[in-house]
GROMACS .gro file of C-alpha atoms in nm:
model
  229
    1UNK     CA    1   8.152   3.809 -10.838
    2UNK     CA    2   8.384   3.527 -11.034
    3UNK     CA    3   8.241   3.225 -11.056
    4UNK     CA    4   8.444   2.928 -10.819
    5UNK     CA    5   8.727   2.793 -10.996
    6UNK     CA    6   8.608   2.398 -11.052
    7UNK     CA    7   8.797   2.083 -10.913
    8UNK     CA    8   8.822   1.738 -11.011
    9UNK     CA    9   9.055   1.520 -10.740
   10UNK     CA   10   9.261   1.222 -10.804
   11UNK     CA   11   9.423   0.979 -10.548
   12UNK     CA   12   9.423   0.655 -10.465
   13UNK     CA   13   9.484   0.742 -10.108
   14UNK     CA   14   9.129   0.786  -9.962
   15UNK     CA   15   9.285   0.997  -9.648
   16UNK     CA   16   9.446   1.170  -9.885
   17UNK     CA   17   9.223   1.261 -10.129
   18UNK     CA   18   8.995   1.377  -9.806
   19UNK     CA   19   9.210   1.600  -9.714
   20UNK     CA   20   9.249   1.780 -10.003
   21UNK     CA   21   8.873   1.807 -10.055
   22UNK     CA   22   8.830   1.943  -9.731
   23UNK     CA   23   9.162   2.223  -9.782
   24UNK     CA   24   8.990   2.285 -10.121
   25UNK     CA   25   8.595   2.334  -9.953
   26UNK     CA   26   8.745   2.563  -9.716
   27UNK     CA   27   8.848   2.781 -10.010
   28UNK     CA   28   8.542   3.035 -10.113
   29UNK     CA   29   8.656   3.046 -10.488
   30UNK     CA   30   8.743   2.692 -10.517
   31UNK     CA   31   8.466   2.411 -10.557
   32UNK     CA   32   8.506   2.058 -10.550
   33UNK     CA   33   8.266   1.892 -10.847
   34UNK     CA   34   8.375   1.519 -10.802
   35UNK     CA   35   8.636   1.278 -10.680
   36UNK     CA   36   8.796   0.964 -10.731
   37UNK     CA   37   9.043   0.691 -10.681
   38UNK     CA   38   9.190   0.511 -10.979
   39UNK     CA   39   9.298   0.599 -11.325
   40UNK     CA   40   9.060   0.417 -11.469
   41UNK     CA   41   8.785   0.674 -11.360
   42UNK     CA   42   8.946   0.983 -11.415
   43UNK     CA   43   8.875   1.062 -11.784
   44UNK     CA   44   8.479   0.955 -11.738
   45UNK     CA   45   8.451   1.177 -11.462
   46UNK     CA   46   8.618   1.452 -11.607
   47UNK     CA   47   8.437   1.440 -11.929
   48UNK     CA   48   8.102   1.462 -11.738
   49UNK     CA   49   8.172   1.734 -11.466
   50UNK     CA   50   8.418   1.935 -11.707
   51UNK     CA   51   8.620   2.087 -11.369
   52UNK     CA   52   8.867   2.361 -11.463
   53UNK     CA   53   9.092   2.150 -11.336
   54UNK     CA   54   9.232   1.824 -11.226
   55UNK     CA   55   9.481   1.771 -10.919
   56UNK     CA   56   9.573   1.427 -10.922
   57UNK     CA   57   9.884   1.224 -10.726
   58UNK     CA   58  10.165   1.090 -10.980
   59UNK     CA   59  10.129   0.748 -10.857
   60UNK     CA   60   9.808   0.601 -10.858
   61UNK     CA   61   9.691   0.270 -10.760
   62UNK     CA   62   9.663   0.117 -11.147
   63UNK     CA   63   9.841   0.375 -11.366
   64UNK     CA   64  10.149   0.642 -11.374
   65UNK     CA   65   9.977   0.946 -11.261
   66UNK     CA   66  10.227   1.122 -11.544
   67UNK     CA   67  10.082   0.905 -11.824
   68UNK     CA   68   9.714   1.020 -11.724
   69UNK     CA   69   9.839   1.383 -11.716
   70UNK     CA   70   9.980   1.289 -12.052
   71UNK     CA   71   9.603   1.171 -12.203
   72UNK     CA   72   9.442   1.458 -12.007
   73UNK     CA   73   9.662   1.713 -12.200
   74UNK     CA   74   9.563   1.532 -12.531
   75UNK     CA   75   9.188   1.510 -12.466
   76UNK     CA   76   9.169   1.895 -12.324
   77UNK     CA   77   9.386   2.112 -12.426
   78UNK     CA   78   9.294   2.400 -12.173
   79UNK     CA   79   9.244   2.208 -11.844
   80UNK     CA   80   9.427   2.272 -11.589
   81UNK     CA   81   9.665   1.992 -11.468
   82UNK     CA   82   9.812   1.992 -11.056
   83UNK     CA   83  10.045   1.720 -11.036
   84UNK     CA   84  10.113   1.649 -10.653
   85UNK     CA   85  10.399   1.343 -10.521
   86UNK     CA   86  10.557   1.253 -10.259
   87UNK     CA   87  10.833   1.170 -10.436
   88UNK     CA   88  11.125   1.358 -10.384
   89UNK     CA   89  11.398   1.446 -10.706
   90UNK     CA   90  11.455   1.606 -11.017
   91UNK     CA   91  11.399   1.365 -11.232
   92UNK     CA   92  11.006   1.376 -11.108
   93UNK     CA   93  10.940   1.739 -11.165
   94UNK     CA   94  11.135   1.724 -11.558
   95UNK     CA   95  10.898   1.432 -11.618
   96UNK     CA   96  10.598   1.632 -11.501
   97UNK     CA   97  10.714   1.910 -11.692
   98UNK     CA   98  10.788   1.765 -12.046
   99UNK     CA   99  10.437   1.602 -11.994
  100UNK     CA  100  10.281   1.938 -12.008
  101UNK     CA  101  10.115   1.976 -11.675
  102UNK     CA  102  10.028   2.315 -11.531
  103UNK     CA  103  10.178   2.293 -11.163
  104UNK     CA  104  10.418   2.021 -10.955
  105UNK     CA  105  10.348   2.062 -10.571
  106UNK     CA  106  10.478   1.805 -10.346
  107UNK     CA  107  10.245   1.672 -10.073
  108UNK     CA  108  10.415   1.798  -9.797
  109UNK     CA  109  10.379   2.144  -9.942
  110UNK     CA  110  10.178   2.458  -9.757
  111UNK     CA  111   9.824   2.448  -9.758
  112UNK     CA  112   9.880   2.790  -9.971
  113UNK     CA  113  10.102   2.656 -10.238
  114UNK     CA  114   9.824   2.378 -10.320
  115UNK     CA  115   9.595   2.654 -10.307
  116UNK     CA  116   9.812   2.838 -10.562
  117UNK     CA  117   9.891   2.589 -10.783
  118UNK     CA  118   9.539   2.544 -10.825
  119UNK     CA  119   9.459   2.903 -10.910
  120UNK     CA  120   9.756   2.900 -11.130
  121UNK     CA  121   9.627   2.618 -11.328
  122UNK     CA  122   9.278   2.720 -11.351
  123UNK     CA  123   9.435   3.068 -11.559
  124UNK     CA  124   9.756   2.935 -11.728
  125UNK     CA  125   9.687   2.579 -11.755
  126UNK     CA  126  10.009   2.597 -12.024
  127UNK     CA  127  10.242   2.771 -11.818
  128UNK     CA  128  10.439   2.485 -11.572
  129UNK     CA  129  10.461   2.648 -11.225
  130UNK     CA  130  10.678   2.452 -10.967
  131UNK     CA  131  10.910   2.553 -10.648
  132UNK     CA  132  11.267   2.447 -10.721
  133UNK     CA  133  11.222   2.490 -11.094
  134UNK     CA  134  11.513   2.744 -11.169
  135UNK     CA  135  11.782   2.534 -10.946
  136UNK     CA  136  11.661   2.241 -11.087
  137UNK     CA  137  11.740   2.346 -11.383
  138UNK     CA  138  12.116   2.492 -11.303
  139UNK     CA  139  12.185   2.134 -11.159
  140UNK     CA  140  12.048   1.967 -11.521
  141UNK     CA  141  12.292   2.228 -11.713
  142UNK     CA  142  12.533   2.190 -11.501
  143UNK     CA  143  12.567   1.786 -11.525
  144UNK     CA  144  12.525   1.877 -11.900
  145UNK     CA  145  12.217   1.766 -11.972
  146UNK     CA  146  12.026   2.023 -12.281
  147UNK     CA  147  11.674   1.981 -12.169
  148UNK     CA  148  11.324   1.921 -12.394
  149UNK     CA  149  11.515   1.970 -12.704
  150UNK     CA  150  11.709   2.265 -12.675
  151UNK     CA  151  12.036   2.330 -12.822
  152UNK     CA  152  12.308   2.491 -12.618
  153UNK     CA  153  12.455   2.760 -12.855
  154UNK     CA  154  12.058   2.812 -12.963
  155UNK     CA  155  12.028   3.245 -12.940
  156UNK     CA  156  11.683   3.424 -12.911
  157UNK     CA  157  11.589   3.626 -13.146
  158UNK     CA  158  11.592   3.903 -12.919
  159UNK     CA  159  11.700   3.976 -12.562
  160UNK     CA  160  11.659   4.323 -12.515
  161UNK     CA  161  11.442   4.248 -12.213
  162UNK     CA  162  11.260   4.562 -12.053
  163UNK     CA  163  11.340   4.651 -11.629
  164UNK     CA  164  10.978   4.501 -11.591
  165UNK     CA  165  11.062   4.206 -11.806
  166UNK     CA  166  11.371   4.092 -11.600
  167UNK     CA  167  11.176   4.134 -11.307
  168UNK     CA  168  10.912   3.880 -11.431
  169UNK     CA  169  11.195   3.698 -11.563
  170UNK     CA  170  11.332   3.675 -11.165
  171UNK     CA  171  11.012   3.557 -11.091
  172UNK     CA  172  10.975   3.316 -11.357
  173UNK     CA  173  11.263   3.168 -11.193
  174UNK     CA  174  11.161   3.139 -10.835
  175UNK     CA  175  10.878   2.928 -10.977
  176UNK     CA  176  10.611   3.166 -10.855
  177UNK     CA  177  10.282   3.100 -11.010
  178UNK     CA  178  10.131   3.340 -11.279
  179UNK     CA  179   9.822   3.486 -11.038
  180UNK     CA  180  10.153   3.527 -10.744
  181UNK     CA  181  10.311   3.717 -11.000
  182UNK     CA  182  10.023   3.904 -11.056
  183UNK     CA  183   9.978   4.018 -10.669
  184UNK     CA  184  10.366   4.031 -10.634
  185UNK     CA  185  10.392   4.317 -10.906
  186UNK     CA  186  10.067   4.467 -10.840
  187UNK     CA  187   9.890   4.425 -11.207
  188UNK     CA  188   9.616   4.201 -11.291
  189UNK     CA  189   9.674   3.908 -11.429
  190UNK     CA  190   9.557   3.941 -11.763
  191UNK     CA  191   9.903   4.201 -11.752
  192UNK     CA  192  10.144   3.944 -11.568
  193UNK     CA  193  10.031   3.660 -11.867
  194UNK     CA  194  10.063   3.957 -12.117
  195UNK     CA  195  10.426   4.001 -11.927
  196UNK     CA  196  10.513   3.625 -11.961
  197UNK     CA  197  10.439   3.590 -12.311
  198UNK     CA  198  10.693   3.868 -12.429
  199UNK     CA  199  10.956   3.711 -12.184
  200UNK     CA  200  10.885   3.422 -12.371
  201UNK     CA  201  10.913   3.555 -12.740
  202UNK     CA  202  11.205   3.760 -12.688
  203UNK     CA  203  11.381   3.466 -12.543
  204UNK     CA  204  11.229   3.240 -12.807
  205UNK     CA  205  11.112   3.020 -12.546
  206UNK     CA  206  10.752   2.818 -12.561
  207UNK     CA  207  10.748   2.741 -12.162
  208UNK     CA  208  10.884   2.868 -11.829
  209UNK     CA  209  11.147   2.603 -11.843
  210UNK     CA  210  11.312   2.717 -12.155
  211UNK     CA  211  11.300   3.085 -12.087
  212UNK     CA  212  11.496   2.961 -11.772
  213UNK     CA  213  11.774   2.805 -11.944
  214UNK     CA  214  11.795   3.044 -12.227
  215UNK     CA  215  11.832   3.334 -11.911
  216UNK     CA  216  12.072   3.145 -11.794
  217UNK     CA  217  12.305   3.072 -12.062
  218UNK     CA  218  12.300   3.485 -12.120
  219UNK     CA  219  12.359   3.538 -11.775
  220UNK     CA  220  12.064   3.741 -11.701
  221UNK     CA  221  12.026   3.530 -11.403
  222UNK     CA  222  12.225   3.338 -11.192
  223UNK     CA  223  12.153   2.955 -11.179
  224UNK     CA  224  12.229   2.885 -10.813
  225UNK     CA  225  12.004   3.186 -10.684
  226UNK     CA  226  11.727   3.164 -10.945
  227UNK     CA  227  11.709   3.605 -10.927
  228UNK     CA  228  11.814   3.839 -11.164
  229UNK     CA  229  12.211   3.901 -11.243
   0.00000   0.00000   0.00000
């Protein structure tokens, strides 16, 4: 048997933050190993508990819950970062993605897409999983933006994408998580990460969010559907 995938919680919202530890408990592979409130205690806590990862709200009572994620990245490299808001908007999710968290779930999410942002994390804590992504990201090209550094004529290297590589590639899109992917295709998930990675290096993309755009730009999927062309 696995061991439990380990859980450090952060809100300011004491309701809140009970809520998720009990959705969390409930879960047989998922263990809670400590909890807290403010900022301030967050990097203490997760230095002494070492959790595989972190869920913690983007606005907490003395800090940007974003700026945290940003010194949690620094500090540990492979934990896995859940970023949940209530805050509704684009501009939220880019933020949370250029800071180089692992997952973006809003709180009014299903009890199963916490659950899988959290499994996500534990196994691809640098791969940004998030519902919405791919449209998201058609609305930001289409206003003209050229997001995280990206140049618009940029071309891969190569784009001769296997039938099993655009399918990951459509999935990539819908912002399914890397262990969904998994079940979805029916291969373990040490094959679905070994899938991502060549999606990403014949796209010459380093995250989901530029494979994304680069698909897009060579129409090999369409930006208001997020699926393959």
């Amino acid at each position: 048997m696995s061991m439990p995938i380990t859980v450090v919680v952060v809100d300011g919202h004491t309701l809140t933050r009970y809520g998720l530890v009990r959705l969390v408990t409930a879960d047989a592979d998922i263990t809670i190993v400590g909890e807290c409130g403010l900022a301030a205690e967050a990097p203490a806590l997760i230095a002494s508990t070492h959790p595989d990862v972190v869920v913690l709200d983007v606005a907490l009572p003395d800090a940007d819950g974003l700026q945290l994620a940003r010194e949690l990245r620094d500090r540990h490299h492979e934990l896995g970062i859940v970023v949940l808001t209530g805050q509704a908007g684009d501009d939220v999710l880019f933020r949370a993605l250029e800071t180089g968290v692992s997952a973006f779930v809003g709180k009014t999410a299903p009890n199963t897409e916490v659950l899988g942002a959290i499994r996500h994390a534990a196994v691809a804590a640098a791969s940004f999983t998030a519902t919405g992504l791919g449209p998201a990201l058609a609305r930001r090209g289409q206003a003209g933006d050229v997001p995280f550094g990206g140049s618009v004529g940029a071309q891969p290297a190569c784009t001769a994408l296997s039938p099993r590589e655009l399918e990951v590639l459509s999935l990539l899109a819908t912002g399914l998580s890397v262990p969904a992917m998994a079940a979805t295709m029916f291969v373990s998930l040490s094959t679905a990460k070994t899938y991502v990675s060549r999606v990403y290096e014949k796209l010459g993309a380093t995250n989901r969010a530029n494979a994304i755009m680069t698909a897009m730009r060579l129409g090999l999927i369409k930006p208001e559907l997020g699926v393959s062309a």
